[in-house]
CSV table of C-alpha atoms and ligand atoms in Angstrom, one decimal:
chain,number,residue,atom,x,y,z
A,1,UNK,CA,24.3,71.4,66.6
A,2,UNK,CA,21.1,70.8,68.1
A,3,UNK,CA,20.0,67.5,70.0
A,4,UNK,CA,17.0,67.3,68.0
A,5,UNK,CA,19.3,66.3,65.1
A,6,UNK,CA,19.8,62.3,64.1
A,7,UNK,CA,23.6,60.5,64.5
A,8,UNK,CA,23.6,60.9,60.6
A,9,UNK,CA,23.1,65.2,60.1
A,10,UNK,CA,25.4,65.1,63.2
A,11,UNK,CA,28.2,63.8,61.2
A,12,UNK,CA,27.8,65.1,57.7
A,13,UNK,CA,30.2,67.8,56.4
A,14,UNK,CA,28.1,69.3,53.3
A,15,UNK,CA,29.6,70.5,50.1
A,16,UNK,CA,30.2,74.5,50.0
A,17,UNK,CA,29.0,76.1,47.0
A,18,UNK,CA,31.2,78.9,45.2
A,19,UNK,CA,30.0,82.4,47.3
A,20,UNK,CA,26.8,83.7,45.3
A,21,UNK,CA,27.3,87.5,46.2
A,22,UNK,CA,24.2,89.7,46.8
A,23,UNK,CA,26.3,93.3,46.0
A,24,UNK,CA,26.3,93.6,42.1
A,25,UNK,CA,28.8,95.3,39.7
A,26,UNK,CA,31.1,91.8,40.8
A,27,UNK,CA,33.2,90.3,37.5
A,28,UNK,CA,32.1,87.0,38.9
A,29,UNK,CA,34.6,84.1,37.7
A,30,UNK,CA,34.4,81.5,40.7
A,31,UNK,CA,31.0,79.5,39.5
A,32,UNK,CA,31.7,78.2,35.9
A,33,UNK,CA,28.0,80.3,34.9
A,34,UNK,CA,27.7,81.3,31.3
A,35,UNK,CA,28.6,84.2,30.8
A,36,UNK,CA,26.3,84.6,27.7
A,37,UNK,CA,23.2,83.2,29.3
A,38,UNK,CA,20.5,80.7,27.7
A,39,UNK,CA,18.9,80.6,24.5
A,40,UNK,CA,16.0,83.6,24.1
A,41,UNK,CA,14.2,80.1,22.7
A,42,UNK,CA,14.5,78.7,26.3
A,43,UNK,CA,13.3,82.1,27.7
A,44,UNK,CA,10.5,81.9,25.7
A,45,UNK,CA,9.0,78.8,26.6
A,46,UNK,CA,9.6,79.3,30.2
A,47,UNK,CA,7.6,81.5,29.8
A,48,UNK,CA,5.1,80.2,27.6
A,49,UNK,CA,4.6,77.4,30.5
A,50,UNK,CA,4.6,80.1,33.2
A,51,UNK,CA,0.1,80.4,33.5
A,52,UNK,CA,-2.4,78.8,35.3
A,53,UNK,CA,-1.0,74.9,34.4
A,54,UNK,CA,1.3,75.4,36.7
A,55,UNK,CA,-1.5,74.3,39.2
A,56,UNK,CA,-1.4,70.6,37.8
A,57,UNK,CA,1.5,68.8,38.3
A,58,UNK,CA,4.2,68.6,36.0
A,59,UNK,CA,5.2,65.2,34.2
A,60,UNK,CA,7.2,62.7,36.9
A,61,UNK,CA,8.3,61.3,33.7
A,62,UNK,CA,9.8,64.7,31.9
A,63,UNK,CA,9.2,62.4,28.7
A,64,UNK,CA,9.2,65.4,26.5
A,65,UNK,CA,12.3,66.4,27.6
A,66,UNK,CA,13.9,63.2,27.7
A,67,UNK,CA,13.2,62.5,24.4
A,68,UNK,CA,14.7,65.5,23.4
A,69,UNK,CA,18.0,64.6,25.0
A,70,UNK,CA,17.9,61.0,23.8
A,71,UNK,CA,17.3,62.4,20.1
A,72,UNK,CA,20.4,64.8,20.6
A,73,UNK,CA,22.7,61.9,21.4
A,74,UNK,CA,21.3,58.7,19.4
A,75,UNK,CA,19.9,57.1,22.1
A,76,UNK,CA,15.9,56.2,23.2
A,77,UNK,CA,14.3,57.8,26.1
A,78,UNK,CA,15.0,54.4,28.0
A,79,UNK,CA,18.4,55.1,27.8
A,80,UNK,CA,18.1,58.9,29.8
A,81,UNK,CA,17.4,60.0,33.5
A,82,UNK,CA,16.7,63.5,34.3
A,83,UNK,CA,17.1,65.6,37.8
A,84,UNK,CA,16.7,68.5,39.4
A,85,UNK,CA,20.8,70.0,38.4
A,86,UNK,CA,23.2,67.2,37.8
A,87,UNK,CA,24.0,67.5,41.6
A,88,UNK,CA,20.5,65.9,42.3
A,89,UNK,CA,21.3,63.0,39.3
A,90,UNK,CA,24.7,61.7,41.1
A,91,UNK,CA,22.9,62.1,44.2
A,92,UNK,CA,20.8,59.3,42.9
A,93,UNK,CA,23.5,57.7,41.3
A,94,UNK,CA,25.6,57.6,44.7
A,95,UNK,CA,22.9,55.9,46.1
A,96,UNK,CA,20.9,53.8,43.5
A,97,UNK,CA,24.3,52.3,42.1
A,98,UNK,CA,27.7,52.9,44.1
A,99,UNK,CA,26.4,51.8,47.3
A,100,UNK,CA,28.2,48.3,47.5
A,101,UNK,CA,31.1,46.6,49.9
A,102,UNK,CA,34.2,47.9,48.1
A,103,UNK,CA,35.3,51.2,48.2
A,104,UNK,CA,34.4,54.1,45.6
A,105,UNK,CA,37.1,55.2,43.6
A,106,UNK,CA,37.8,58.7,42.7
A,107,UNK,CA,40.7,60.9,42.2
A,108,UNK,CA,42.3,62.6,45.1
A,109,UNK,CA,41.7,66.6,43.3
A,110,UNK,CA,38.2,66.1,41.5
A,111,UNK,CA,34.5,67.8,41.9
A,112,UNK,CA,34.5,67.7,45.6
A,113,UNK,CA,31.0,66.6,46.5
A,114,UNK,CA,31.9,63.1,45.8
A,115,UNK,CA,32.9,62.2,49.1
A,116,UNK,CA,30.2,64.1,50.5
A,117,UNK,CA,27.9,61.8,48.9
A,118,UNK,CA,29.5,58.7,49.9
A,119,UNK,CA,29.3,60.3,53.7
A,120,UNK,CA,25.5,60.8,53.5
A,121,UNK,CA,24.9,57.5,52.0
A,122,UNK,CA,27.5,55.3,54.1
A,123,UNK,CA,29.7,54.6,51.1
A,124,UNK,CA,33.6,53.5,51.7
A,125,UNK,CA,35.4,55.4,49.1
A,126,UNK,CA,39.5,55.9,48.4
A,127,UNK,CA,40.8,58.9,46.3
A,128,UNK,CA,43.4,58.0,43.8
A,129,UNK,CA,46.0,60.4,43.3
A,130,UNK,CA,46.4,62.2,40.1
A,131,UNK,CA,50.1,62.0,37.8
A,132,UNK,CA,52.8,65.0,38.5
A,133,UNK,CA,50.6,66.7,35.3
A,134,UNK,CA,47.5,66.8,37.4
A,135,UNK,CA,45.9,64.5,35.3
A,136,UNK,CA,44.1,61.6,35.8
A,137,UNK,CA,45.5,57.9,35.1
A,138,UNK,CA,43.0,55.3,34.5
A,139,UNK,CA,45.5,52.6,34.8
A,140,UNK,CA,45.5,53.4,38.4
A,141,UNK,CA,42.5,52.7,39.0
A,142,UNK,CA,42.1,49.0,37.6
A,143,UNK,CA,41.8,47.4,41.0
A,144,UNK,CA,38.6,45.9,43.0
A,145,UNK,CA,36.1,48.6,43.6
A,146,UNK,CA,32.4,49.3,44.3
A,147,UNK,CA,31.8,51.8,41.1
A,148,UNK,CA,35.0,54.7,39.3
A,149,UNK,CA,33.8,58.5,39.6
A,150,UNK,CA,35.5,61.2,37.9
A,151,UNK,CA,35.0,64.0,36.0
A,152,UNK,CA,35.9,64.7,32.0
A,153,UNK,CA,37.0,67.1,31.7
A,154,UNK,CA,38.0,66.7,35.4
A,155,UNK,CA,37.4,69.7,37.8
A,156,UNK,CA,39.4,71.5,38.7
A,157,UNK,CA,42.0,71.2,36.7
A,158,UNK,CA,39.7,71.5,33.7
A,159,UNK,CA,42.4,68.3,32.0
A,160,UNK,CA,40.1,66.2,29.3
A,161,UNK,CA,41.1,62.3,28.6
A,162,UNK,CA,41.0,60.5,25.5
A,163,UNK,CA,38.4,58.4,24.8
A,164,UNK,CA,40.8,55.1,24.3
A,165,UNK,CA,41.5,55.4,27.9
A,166,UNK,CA,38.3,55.3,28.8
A,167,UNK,CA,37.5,52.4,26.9
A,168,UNK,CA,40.0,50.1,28.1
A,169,UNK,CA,39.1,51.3,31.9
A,170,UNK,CA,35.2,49.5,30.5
A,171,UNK,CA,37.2,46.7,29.5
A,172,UNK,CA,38.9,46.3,32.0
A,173,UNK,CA,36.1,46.7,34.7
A,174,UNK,CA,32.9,45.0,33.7
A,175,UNK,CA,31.9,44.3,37.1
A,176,UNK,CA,31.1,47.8,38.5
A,177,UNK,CA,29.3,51.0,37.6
A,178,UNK,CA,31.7,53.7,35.9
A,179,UNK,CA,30.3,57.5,36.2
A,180,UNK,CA,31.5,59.7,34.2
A,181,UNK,CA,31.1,63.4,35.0
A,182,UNK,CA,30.3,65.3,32.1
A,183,UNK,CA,30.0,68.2,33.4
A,184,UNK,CA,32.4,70.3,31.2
A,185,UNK,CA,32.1,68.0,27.9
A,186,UNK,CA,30.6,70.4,25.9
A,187,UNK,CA,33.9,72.9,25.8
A,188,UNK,CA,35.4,70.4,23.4
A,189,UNK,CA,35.9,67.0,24.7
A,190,UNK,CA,34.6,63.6,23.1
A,191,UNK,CA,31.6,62.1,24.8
A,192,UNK,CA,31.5,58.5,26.1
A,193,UNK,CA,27.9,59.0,25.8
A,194,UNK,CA,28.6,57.2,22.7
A,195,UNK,CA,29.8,54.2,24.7
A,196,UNK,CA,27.0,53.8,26.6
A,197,UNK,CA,25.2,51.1,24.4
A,198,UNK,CA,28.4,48.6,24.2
A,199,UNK,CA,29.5,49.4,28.2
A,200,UNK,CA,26.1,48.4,30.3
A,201,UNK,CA,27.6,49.8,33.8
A,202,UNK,CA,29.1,53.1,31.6
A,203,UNK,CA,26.7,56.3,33.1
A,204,UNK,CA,27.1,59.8,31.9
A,205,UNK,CA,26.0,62.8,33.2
A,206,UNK,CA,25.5,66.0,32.3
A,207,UNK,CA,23.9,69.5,33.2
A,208,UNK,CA,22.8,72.2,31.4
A,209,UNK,CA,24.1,74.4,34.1
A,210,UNK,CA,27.5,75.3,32.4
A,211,UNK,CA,27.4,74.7,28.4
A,212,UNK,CA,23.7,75.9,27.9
A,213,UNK,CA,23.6,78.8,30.7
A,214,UNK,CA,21.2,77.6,32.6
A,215,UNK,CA,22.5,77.0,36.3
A,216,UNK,CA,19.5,78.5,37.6
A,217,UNK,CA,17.1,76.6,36.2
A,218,UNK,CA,18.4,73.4,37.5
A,219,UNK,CA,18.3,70.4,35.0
A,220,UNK,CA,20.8,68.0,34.9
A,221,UNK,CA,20.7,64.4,33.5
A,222,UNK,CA,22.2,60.8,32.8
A,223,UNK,CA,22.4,58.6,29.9
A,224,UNK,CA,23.5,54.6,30.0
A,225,UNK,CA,21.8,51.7,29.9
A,226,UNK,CA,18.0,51.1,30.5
A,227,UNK,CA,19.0,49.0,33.7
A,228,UNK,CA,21.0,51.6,35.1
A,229,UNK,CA,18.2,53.9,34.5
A,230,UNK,CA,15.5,51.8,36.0
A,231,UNK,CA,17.8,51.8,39.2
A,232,UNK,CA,18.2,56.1,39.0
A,233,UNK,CA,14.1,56.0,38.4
A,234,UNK,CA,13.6,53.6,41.3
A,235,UNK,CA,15.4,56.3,43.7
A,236,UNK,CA,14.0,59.0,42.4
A,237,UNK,CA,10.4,57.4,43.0
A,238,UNK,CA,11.1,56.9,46.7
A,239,UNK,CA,12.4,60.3,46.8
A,240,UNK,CA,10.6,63.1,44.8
A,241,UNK,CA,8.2,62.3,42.1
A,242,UNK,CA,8.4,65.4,40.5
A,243,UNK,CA,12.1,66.8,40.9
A,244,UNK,CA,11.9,69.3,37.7
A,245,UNK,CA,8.8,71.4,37.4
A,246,UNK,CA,7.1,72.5,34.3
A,247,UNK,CA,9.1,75.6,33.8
A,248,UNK,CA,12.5,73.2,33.8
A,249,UNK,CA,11.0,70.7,31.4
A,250,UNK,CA,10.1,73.4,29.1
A,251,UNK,CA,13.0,75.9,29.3
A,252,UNK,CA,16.1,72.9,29.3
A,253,UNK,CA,13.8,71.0,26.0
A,254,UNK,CA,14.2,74.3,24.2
A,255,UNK,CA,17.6,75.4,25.6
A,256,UNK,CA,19.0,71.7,24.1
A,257,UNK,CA,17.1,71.8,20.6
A,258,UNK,CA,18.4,75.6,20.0
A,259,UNK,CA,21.6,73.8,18.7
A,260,UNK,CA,22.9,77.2,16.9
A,261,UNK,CA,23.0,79.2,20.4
A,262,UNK,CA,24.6,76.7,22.0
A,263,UNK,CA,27.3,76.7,19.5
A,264,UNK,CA,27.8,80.1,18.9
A,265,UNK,CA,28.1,80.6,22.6
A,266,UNK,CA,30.3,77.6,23.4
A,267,UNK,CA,32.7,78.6,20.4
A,268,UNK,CA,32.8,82.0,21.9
A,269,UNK,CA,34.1,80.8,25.5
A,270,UNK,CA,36.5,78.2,24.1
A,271,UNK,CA,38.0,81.0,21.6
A,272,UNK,CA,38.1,83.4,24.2
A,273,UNK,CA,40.1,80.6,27.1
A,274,UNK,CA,42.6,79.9,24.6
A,275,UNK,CA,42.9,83.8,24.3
A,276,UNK,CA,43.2,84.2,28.1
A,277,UNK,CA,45.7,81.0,28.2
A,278,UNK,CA,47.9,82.9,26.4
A,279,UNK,CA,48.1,86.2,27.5
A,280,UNK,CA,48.2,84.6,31.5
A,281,UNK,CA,50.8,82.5,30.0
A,282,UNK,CA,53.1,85.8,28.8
A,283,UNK,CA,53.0,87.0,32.2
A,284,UNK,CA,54.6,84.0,33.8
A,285,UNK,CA,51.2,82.0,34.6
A,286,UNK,CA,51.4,78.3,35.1
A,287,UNK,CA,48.2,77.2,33.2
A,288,UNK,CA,46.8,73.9,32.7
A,289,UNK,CA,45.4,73.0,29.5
A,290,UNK,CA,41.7,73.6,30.0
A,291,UNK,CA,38.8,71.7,27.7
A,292,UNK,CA,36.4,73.5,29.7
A,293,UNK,CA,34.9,77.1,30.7
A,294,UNK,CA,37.6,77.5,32.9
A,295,UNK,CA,41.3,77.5,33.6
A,296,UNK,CA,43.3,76.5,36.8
A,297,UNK,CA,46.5,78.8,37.2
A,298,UNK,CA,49.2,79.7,39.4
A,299,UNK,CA,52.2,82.3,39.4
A,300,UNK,CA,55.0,81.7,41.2
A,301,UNK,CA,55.6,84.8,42.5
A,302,UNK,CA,51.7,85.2,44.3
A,303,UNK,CA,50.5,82.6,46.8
A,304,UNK,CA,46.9,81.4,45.4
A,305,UNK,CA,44.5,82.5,48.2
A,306,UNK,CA,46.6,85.9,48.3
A,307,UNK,CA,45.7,86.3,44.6
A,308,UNK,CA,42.1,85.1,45.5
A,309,UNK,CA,42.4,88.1,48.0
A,310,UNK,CA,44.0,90.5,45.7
A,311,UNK,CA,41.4,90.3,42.8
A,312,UNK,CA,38.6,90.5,45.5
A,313,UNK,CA,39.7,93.7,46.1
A,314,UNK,CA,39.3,94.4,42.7
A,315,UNK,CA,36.2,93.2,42.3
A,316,UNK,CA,36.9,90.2,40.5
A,317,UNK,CA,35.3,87.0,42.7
A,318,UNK,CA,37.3,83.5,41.0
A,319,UNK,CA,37.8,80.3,42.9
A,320,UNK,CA,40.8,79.4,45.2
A,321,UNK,CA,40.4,76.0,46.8
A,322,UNK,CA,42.6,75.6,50.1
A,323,UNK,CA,42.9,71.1,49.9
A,324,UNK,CA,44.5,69.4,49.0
A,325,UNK,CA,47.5,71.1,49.7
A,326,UNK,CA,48.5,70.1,46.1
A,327,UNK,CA,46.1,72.3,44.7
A,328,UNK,CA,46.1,75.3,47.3
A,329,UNK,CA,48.5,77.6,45.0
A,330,UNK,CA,45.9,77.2,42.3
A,331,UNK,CA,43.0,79.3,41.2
A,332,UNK,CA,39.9,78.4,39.2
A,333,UNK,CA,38.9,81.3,36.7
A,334,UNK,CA,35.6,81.2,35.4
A,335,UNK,CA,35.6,82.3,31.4
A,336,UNK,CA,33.5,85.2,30.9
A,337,UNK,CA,32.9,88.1,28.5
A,338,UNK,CA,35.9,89.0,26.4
A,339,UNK,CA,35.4,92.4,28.5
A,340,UNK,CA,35.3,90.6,31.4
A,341,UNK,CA,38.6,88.8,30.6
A,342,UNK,CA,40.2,92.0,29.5
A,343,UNK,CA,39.6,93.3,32.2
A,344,UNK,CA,41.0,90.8,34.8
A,345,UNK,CA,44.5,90.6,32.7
A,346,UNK,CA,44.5,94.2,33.3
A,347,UNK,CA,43.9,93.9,37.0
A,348,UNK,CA,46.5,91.1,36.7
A,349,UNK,CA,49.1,93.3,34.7
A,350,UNK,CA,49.1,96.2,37.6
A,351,UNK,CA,49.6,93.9,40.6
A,352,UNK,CA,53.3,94.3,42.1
A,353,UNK,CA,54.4,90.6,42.4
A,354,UNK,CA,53.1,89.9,38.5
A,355,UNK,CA,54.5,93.1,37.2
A,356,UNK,CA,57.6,93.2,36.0
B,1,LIG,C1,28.9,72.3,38.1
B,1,LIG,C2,29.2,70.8,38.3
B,1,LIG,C3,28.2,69.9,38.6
B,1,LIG,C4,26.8,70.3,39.0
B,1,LIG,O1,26.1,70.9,38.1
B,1,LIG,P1,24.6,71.2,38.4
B,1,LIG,O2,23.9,70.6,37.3
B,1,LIG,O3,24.4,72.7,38.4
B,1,LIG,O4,24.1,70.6,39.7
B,1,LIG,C5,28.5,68.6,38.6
B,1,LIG,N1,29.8,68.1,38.4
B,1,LIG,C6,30.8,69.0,38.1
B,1,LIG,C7,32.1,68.5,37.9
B,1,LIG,C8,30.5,70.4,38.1
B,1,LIG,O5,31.5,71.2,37.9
């Protein structure tokens, strides 16, 4: 606290990013990274565009990239907005297109930087609970509203819906933006991005982050339509003019037209999640059924930050989330190598309360 701070940073209570560990040798499970990394093709022209252009100013635009997106979904660049990690895109999305009267609606166990958004932009919100399955019900959430937010597949619970839900949510709400999170799509759930062009207050977004390895490059982006876009660009104008640099532009264009590493590598973590399902499963795991890179489990023999604690020890880093209190027996667990899962069921097996 300092008194050179305004009423506004006073009061905001920022989102708190899975622990990034400096000592190495950590299995680390608690981020939803890659564990395969990007396409050598997106290596290579990073660093093809790392020399002396670098002193000119990338494009505002990214039109390059943008097209390149727009061509991998059917869509024209008109249609796409791009930002600096998807975090950066429903930033801008918070602000450019959910910032009305009526209250933001959400669910009550979802990506929890949602409400921090609507606290740094003054936005009313009400989380809606999700069913006894953990999983969303649109129905719910066909009443008044300023703009819907969730997630699909939604985090954490890593629980996909079926398209025909979402449509009749559109249908039923024509008068307010709907964002859907995207985040995880890649891991084997439909995409509404094929909505967009019949639903004009439908916006998806997506990052490269999890699906193409890149989290540390920091691209995310949006697709809907044209006038939603203009309202992202208008934002991002009166914010940063240049929020990916030339590096980003390059690396994420290649990283989304090497179509055969993404699949190789996506079909790899979904094979090995329905592996690990199973085998947590078989020793009396409670596991939700996951469309994404990770899976949300509990035992009921271990609380769920004990278990945190207990594969700390080991050197295993995964994600325990204290609230909701619904949620607090739970822990995320990233997908990683096939060694790397192997290895945590075998940390698993040899703990007292699992054993049996
Ligand atoms: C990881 C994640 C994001 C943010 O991704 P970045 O593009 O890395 O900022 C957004 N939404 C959800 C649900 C996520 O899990």
């Amino acid at each position: 606290m300092s008194r050179f701070w305004s009423e506004a940073t006073r009061h905001l209570v920022p989102y708190v990013p899975g622990e990034q560990p400096r000592q190495t040798g950590l299995i680390k499970l608690n981020t939803n990274e890659n564990p395969y990394g990007p396409s050598p093709r997106a290596l290579a022209a990073i660093q093809a565009a790392n020399g002396d252009n670098l002193r000119l100013y990338p494009d505002p635009a990214s039109d390059a990239l943008r097209d390149a997106i727009a061509s991998l979904h059917g869509v024209t660049r008109e249609h796409v907005f791009v930002g600096n990690g998807s975090d950066e895109v429903l930033a801008h999305a918070f602000n450019a297109l959910l910032r009305h009267d009526l209250p933001v609606l959400f669910p009550d166990v979802t990506y929890s930087f949602y409400p921090v958004y609507c606290d740094l932009y003054d936005i009313s919100y009400q989380q809606v609970p999700l069913d006894e399955q953990f999983a969303i019900r649109l129905t719910d959430y066909h009443r008044p509203n300023g703009g819907i937010v969730f997630a699909n597949p939604n985090a954490p619970t890593g629980i996909a819906l079926e398209p025909e839900a979402i449509v009749q949510l559109l249908q039923a709400n024509p008068d307010s933006v709907v964002l859907v999170d995207e985040a995880y799509a890649d891991f084997g759930t439909r995409s509404s991005i094929e909505l967009v062009t019949r639903f004009p207050q439908l916006l998806v977004v997506r990052t490269l982050s999890k699906s193409h390895g890149l989290a540390g490059l920091r691209v995310g982006y949006a697709v809907g339509d044209p006038a939603l876009i203009e309202g992202l660009t208008r934002v991002k104008d009166s914010f940063n003019s240049y929020p990916l640099g030339r590096l980003a532009q390059a690396g994420a264009q290649a990283a989304l037209e090497d179509h055969d590493w993404f699949l190789e590598t996506r079909n790899r973590i979904i094979h090995s999640r329905e592996e690990l399902s199973l085998r947590l499963r078989e020793m009396g795991f409670e596991v939700l059924p996951s469309s994404t890179n990770f899976i949300f489990v509990r035992h009921p023999a271990i609380a769920g930050e004990r278990l945190a604690a207990l594969l700390r020890e080991n050197n295993i880093l995964v994600r325990h989330f204290r609230r909701p209190e619904r949620i607090s027996d739970f822990n995320r667990i990233t997908i990683g190598t096939e060694i790397q899962c192997d290895t945590l069921v075998e940390v698993l097996s040899r703990l007292p309360e699992i054993r049996q």
